[in-house]
Short mmCIF file of C-alpha atoms in Angstrom, two decimals:
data_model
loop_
_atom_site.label_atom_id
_atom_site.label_comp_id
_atom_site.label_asym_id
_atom_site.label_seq_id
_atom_site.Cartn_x
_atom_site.Cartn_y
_atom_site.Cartn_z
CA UNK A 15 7.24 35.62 149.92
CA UNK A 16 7.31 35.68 146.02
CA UNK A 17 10.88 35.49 145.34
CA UNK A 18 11.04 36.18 142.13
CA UNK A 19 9.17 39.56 142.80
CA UNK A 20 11.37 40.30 145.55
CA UNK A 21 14.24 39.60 143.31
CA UNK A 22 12.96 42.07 140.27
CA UNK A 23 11.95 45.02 143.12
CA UNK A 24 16.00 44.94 144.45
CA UNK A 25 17.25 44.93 141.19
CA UNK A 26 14.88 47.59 139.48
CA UNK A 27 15.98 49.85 143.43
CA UNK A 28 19.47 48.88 142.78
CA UNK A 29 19.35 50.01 139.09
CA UNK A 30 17.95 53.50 140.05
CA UNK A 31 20.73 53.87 142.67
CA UNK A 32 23.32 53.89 139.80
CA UNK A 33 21.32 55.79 137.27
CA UNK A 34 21.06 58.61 139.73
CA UNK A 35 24.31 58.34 140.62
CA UNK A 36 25.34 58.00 136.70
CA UNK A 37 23.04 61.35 136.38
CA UNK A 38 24.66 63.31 139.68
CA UNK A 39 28.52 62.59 138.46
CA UNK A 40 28.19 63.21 135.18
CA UNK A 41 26.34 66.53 135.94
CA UNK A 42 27.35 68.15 139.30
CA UNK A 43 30.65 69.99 139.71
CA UNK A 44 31.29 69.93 143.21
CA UNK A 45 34.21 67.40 143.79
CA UNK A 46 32.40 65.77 147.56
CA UNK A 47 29.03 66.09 145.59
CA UNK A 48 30.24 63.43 143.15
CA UNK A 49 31.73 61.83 145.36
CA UNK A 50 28.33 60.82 147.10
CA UNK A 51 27.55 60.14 143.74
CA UNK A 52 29.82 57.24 143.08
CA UNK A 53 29.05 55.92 146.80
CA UNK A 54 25.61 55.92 145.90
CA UNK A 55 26.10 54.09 142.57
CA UNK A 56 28.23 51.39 145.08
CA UNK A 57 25.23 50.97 147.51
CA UNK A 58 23.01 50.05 144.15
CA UNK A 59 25.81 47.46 143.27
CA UNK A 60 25.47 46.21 146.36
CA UNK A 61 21.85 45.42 147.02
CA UNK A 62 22.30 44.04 143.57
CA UNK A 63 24.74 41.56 144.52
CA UNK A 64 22.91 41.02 147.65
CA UNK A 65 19.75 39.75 146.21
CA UNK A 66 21.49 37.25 144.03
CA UNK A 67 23.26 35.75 146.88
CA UNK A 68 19.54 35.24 148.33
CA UNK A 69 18.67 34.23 144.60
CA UNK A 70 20.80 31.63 144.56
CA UNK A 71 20.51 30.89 148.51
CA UNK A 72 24.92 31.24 149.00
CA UNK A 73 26.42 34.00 150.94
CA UNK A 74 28.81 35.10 147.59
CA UNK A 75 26.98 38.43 147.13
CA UNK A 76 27.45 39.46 151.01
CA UNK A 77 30.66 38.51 151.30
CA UNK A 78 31.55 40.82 147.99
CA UNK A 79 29.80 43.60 149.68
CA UNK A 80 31.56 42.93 152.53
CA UNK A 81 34.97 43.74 150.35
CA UNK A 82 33.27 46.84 148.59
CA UNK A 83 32.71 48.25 151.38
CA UNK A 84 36.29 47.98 152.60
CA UNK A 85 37.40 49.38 149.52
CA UNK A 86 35.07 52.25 149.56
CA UNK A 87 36.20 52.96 153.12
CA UNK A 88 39.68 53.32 151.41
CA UNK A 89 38.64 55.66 148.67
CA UNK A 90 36.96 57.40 150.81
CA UNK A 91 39.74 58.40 153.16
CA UNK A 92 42.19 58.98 150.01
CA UNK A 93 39.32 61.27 148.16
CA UNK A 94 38.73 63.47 150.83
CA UNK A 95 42.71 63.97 151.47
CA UNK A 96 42.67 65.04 147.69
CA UNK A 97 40.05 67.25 147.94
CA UNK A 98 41.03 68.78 151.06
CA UNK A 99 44.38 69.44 149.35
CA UNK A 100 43.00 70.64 145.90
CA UNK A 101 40.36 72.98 148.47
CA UNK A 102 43.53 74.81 150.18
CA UNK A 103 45.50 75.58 146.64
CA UNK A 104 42.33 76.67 145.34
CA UNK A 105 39.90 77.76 147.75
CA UNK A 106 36.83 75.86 146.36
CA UNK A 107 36.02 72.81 145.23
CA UNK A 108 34.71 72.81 141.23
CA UNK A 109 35.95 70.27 139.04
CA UNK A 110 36.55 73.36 136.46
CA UNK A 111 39.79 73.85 138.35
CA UNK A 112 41.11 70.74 136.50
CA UNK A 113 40.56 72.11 132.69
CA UNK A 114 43.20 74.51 134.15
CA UNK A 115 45.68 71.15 133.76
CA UNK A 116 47.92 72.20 131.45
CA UNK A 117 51.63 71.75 130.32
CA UNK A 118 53.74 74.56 130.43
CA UNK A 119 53.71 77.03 127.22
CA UNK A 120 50.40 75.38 126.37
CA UNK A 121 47.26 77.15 125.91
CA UNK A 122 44.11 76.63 128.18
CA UNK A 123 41.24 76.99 126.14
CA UNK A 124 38.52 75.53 128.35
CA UNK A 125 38.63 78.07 131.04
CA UNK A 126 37.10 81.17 129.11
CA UNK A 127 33.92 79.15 127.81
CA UNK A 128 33.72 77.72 131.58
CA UNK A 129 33.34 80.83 133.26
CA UNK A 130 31.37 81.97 130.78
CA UNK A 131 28.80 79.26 131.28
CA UNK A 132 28.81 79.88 134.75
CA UNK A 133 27.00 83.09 134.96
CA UNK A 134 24.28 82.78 137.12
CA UNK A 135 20.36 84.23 135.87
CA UNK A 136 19.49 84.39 139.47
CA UNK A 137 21.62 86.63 142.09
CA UNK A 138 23.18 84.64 145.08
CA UNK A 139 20.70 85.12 147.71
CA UNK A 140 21.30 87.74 150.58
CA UNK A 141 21.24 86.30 154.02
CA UNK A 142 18.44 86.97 155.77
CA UNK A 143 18.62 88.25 159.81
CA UNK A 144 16.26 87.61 162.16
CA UNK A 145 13.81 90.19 162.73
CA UNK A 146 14.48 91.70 166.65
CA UNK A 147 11.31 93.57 167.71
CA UNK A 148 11.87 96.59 169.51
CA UNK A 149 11.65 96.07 173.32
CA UNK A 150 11.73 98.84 176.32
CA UNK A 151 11.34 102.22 176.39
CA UNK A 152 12.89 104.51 173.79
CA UNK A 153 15.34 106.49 175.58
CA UNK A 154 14.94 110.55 175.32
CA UNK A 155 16.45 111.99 172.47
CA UNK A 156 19.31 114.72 173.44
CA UNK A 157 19.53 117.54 171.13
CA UNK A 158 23.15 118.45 171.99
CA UNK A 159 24.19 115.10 170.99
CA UNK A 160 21.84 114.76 168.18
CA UNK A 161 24.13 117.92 166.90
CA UNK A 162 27.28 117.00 167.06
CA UNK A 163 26.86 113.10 166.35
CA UNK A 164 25.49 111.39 163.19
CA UNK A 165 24.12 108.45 164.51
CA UNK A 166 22.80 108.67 168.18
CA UNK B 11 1.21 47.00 130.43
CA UNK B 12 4.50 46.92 132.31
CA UNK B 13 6.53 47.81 128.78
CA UNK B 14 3.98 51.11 129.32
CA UNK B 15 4.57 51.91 132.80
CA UNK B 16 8.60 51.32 132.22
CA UNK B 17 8.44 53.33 129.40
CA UNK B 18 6.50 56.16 131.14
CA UNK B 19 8.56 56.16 133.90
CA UNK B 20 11.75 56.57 132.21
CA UNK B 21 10.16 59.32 130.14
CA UNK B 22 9.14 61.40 133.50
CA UNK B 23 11.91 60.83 135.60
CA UNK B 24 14.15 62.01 132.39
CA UNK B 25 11.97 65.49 132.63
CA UNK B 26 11.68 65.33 136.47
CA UNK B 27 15.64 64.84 136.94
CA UNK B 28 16.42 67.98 134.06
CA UNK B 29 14.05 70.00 136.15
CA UNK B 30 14.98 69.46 139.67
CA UNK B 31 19.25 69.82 138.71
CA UNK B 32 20.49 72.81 139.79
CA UNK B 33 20.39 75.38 136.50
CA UNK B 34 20.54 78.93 138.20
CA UNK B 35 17.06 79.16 138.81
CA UNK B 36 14.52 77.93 140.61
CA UNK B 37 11.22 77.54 138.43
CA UNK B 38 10.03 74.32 137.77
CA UNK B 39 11.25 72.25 140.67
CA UNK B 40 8.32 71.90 142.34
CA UNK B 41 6.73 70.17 138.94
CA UNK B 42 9.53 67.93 139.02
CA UNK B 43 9.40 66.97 142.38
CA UNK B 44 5.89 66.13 141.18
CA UNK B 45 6.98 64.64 137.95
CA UNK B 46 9.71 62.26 139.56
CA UNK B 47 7.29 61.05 142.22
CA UNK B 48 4.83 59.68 139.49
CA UNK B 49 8.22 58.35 137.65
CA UNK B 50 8.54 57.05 141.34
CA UNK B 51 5.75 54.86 141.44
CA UNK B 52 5.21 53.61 138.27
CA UNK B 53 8.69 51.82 138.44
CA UNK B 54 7.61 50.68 141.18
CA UNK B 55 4.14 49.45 140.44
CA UNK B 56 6.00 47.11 138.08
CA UNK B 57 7.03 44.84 140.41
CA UNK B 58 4.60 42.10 141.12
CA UNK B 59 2.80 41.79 144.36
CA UNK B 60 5.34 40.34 146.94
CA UNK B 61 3.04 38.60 149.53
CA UNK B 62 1.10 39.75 152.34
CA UNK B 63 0.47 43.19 152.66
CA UNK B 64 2.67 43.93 155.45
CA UNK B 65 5.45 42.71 153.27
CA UNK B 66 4.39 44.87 150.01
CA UNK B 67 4.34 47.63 151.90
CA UNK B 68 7.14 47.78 153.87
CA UNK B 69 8.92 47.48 150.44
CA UNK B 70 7.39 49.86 148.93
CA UNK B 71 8.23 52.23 152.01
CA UNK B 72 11.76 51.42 151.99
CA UNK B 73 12.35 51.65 148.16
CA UNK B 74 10.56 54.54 147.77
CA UNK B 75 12.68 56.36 150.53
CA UNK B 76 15.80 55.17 149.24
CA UNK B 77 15.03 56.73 145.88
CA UNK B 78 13.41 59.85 146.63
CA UNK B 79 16.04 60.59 148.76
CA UNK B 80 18.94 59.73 146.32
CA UNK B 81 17.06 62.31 144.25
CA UNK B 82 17.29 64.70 146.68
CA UNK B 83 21.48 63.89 146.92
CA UNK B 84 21.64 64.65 143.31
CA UNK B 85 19.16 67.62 143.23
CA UNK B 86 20.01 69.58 145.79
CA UNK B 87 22.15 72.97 146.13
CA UNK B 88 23.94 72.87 149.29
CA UNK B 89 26.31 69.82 149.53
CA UNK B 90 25.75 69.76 152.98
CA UNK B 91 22.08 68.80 152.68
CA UNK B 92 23.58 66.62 149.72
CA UNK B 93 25.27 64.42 152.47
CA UNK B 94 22.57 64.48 154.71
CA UNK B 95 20.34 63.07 152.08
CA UNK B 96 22.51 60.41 151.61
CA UNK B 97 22.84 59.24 155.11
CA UNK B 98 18.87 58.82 154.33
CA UNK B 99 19.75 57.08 151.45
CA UNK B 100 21.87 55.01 153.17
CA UNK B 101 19.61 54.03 155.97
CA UNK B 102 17.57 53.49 153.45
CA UNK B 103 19.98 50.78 151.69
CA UNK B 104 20.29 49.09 155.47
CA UNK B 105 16.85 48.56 155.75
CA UNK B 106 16.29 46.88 152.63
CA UNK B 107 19.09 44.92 153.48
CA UNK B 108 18.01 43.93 156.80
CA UNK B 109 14.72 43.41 154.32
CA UNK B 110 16.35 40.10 152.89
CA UNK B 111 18.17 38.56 155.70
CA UNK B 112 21.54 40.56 155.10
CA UNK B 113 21.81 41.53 158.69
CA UNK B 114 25.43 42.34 159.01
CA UNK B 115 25.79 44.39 155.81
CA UNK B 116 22.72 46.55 156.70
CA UNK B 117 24.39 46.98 160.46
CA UNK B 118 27.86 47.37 158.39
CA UNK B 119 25.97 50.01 156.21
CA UNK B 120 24.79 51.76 158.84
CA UNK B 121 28.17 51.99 161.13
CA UNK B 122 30.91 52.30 158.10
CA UNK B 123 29.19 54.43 155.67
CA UNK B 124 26.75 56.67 157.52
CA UNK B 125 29.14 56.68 160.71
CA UNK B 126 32.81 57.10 159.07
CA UNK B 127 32.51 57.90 155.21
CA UNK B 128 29.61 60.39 155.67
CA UNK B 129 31.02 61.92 158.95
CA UNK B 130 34.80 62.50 157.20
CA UNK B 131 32.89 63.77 154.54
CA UNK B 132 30.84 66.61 156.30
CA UNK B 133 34.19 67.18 158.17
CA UNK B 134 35.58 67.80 154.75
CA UNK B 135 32.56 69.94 153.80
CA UNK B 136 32.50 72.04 157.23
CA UNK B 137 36.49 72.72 156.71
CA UNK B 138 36.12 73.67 153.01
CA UNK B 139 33.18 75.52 153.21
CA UNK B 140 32.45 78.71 151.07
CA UNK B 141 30.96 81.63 151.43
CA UNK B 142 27.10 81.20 150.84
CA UNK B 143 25.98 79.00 147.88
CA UNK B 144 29.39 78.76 145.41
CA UNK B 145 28.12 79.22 141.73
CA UNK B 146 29.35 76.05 140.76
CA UNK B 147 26.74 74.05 143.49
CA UNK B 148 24.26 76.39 141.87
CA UNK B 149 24.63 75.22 138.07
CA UNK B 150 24.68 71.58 136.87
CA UNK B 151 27.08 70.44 133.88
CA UNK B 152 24.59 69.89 131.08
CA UNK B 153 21.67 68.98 133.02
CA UNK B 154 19.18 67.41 130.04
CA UNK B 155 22.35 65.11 129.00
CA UNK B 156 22.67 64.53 132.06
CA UNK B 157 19.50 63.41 132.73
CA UNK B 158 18.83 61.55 129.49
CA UNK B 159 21.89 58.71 129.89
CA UNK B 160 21.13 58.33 133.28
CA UNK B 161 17.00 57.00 132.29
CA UNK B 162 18.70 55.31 129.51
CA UNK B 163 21.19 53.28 131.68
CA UNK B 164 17.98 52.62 133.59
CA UNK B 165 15.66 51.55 130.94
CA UNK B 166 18.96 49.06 129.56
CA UNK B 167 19.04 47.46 132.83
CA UNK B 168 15.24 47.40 133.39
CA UNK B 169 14.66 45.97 129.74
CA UNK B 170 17.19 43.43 131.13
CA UNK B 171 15.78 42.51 134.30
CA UNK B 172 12.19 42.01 132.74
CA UNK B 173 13.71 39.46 130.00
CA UNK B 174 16.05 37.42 132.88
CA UNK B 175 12.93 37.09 134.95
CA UNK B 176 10.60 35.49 132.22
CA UNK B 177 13.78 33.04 131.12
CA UNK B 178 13.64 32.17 135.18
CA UNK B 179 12.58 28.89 136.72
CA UNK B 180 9.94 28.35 138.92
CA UNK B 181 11.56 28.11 141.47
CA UNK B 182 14.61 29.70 142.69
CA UNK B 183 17.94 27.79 142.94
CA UNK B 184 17.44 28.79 147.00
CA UNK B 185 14.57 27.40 147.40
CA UNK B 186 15.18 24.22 145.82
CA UNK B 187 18.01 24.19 147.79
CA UNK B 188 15.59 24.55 151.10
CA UNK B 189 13.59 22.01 149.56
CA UNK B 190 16.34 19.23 149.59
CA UNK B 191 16.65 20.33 153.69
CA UNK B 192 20.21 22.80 152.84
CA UNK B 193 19.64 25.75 154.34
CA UNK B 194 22.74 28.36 153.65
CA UNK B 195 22.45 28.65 157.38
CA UNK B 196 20.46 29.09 160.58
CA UNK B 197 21.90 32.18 161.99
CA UNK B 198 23.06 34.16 158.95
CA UNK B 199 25.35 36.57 160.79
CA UNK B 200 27.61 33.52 161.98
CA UNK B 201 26.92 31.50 158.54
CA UNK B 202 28.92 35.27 156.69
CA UNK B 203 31.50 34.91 159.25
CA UNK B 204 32.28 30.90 159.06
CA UNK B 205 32.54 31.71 155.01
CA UNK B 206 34.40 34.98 155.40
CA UNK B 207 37.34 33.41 156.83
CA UNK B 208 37.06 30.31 155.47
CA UNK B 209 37.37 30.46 151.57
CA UNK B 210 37.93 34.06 151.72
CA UNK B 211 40.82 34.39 154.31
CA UNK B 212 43.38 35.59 152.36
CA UNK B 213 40.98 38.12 150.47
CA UNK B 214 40.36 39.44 154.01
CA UNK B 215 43.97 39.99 155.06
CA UNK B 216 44.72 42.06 152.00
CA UNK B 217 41.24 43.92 152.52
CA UNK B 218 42.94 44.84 156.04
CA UNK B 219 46.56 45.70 154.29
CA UNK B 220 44.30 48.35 151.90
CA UNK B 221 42.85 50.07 154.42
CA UNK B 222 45.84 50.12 156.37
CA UNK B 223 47.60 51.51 153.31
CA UNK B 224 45.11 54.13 152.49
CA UNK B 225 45.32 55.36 156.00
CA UNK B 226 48.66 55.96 155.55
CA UNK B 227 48.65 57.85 152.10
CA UNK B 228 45.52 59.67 153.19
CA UNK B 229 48.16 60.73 156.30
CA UNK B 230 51.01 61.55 154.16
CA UNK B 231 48.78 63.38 151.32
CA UNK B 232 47.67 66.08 153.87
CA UNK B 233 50.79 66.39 155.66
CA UNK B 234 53.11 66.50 153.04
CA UNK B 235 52.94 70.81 152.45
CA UNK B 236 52.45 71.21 156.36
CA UNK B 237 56.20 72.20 157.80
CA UNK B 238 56.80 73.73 161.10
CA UNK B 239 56.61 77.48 161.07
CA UNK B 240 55.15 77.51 157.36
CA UNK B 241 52.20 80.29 157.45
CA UNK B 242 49.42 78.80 154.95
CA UNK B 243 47.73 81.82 154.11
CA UNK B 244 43.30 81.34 154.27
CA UNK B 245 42.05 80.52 150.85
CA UNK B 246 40.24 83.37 148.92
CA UNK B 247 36.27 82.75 149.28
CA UNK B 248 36.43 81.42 152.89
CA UNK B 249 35.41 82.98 155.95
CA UNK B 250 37.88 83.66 158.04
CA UNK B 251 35.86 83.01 162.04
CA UNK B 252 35.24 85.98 164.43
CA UNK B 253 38.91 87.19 166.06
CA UNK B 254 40.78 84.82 163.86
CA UNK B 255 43.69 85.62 162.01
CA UNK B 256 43.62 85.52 158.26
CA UNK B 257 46.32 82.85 158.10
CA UNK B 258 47.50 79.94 160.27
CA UNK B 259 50.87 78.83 161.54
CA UNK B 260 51.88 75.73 161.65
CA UNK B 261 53.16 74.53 164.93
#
């Protein structure tokens, strides 16, 4: 196998791992989303490191992924506590909740333009029900109920 | 010729990534799905033919998946399919790890991150879950910025790889290493462990203290608001299930 070659492929994979995740943190706004997004820039750090431990034929790199991995484990389980929390005070999970940081008697002024940015050019989409086609025998209509009832 | 391709990919996938973030509307993803697999494969024609063809394409199979779908974790609207996208990524990762010989990180890949971080983190999802699509999954922060420094980062560390590998020697300080009959080790998975806790015992035992400390403030974060008898009331924008109470007690 062409080493070098093998070499250049990892790092050019690893180095689009952490541009997409540069490009997902920096512009998504739900907290777990970015989240993902910073795991996802670790796993490009890591078959970075990887493939110059086989550069270099030690086992350095692996045994550095080895500890990223423990600490992402870590900041995993502390992230998810925080969002969880910041989810029940809220009741969603945007990182716009944060501009509303603010010492008391101070103004917010990000809030207004935020929500104002948010409107959405494209209505929320209504949920669709499964179509149940008709099955049986139409049961005879009575007119004495039909009078008396709105909806038979 | 590979200054052009570089250049062209980083140029696509800028357009391809502005397109397929989530800006309140739909047009125009399709073209960028198109858009960001031609970005796709010209980074990935620069890399110089590996070996046999078994080889080259097995790489190509496994990069390309890990990309396309890390795409798809940044692209798409619902953070559940979000997280499933990155478990693909994520197998993805293993397999090119298992690629070069790493077999215990791509197995460790596979059982810490896809089995514990990804299922805490759909737990998460599942137990803060909104009604429908929440606006703010449905609009990006400045999506063109956005895009933009994120091909820039990757044309700085492209531009970087391409000028490390022509200052390179020959050979590579591995195999000259195999040449002089010192292999870094038969069986690699024992070979990690004998140097795992040899020069890095100590680095080990605190690894173990961290996690057993961020167990415990993970613990004590969520608990600390939960006292018996409190009654949390639901949060607005959730749906309450069928014949449930609008709040919970605490027991």
């Amino acid at each position: 196998m062409n080493e070098q070659a093998l070499w250049l492929g990892y790092q050019l994979v690893a180095a689009a791992l952490v541009a997409l995740g540069t490009v997902g943190f920096l512009a998504r706004r739900n907290m777990i989303v970015m989240f993902l997004c910073v795991e996802m820039m670790l796993q490009g750090v890591a078959l970075s490191l990887v493939a110059w431990g086989r550069y270099h034929g030690t086992l350095d790199g692996q045994v550095l992924v080895l500890f990223v991995l423990a600490v992402a484990a870590c900041e995993a389980a502390l992230a998810m506590a925080l969002a969880l929390m910041l989810f029940q005070r809220r009741g969603h999970l945007d990182t716009a909740a944060c501009f509303r940081l603010h010492e008391p008697g101070q103004e917010v002024q990000l809030v207004e333009q935020v929500s104002a940015e948010g409107e959405l050019e494209e209505p929320e989409p209504e949920p669709t029900w499964p179509h149940l086609p008709p099955a049986g025998v139409e049961p005879q209509r009575d007119p004495e109920q039909e009078a008396y009832r709105s909806h038979v | 010729m590979t200054t052009w391709l570089i250049v062209g990919a980083i140029v696509l996938g800028a357009v391809a990534l502005w397109l397929l973030l989530p800006r309140g509307r739909k047009a125009g993803r399709r073209l960028g799905a198109v858009l960001g697999a031609i970005a796709l494969g010209m980074l990935l024609a620069t890399v110089p033919p590996l070996g046999g063809w078994f080889t080259q394409g097995l790489f190509w199979l496994l990069a390309g998946l890990t990309i396309a779908s890390a795409a798809c974790t940044v692209s798409f609207r619902n953070p559940v399919y979000c997280a499933v996208w990155f478990g693909l990524t994520l197998f993805g990762t293993a397999g090119l790890l298992f690629f070069q010989g790493a077999q215990f990180l791509g197995a460790a890949t596979i059982i810490i991150y896809a089995g514990a971080i990804l299922v805490t983190l759909l737990f998460v999802l599942m137990l803060a879950n909104p009604r429908g699509q929440a606006a703010y999954d449905r609009r990006a922060w400045e999506a063109p910025l956005a895009a933009t420094v994120g091909v820039v980062l990757l044309g700085l560390f492209s531009t970087g790889f391409f000028s490390t590998l022509k200052a390179m020697p020959q050979q590579t300080p591995a195999q000259v290493a195999a040449e002089k009959r010192q292999p870094p080790g038969k069986y690699a998975v024992s070979a990690l462990g004998a140097e795992l806790f040899s020069r890095h015992l100590v680095a080990v035992e605190v690894a173990g203290t961290l996690l057993l400390a961020a167990l415990a403030g993970a613990v004590a974060v969520v608990a600390q608001h939960a006292q018996p008898g409190q009654v949390i009331p639901r949060p607005e924008g959730t749906v309450p299930p069928a014949r449930e109470p609008n709040e919970v007690t605490v027991r």
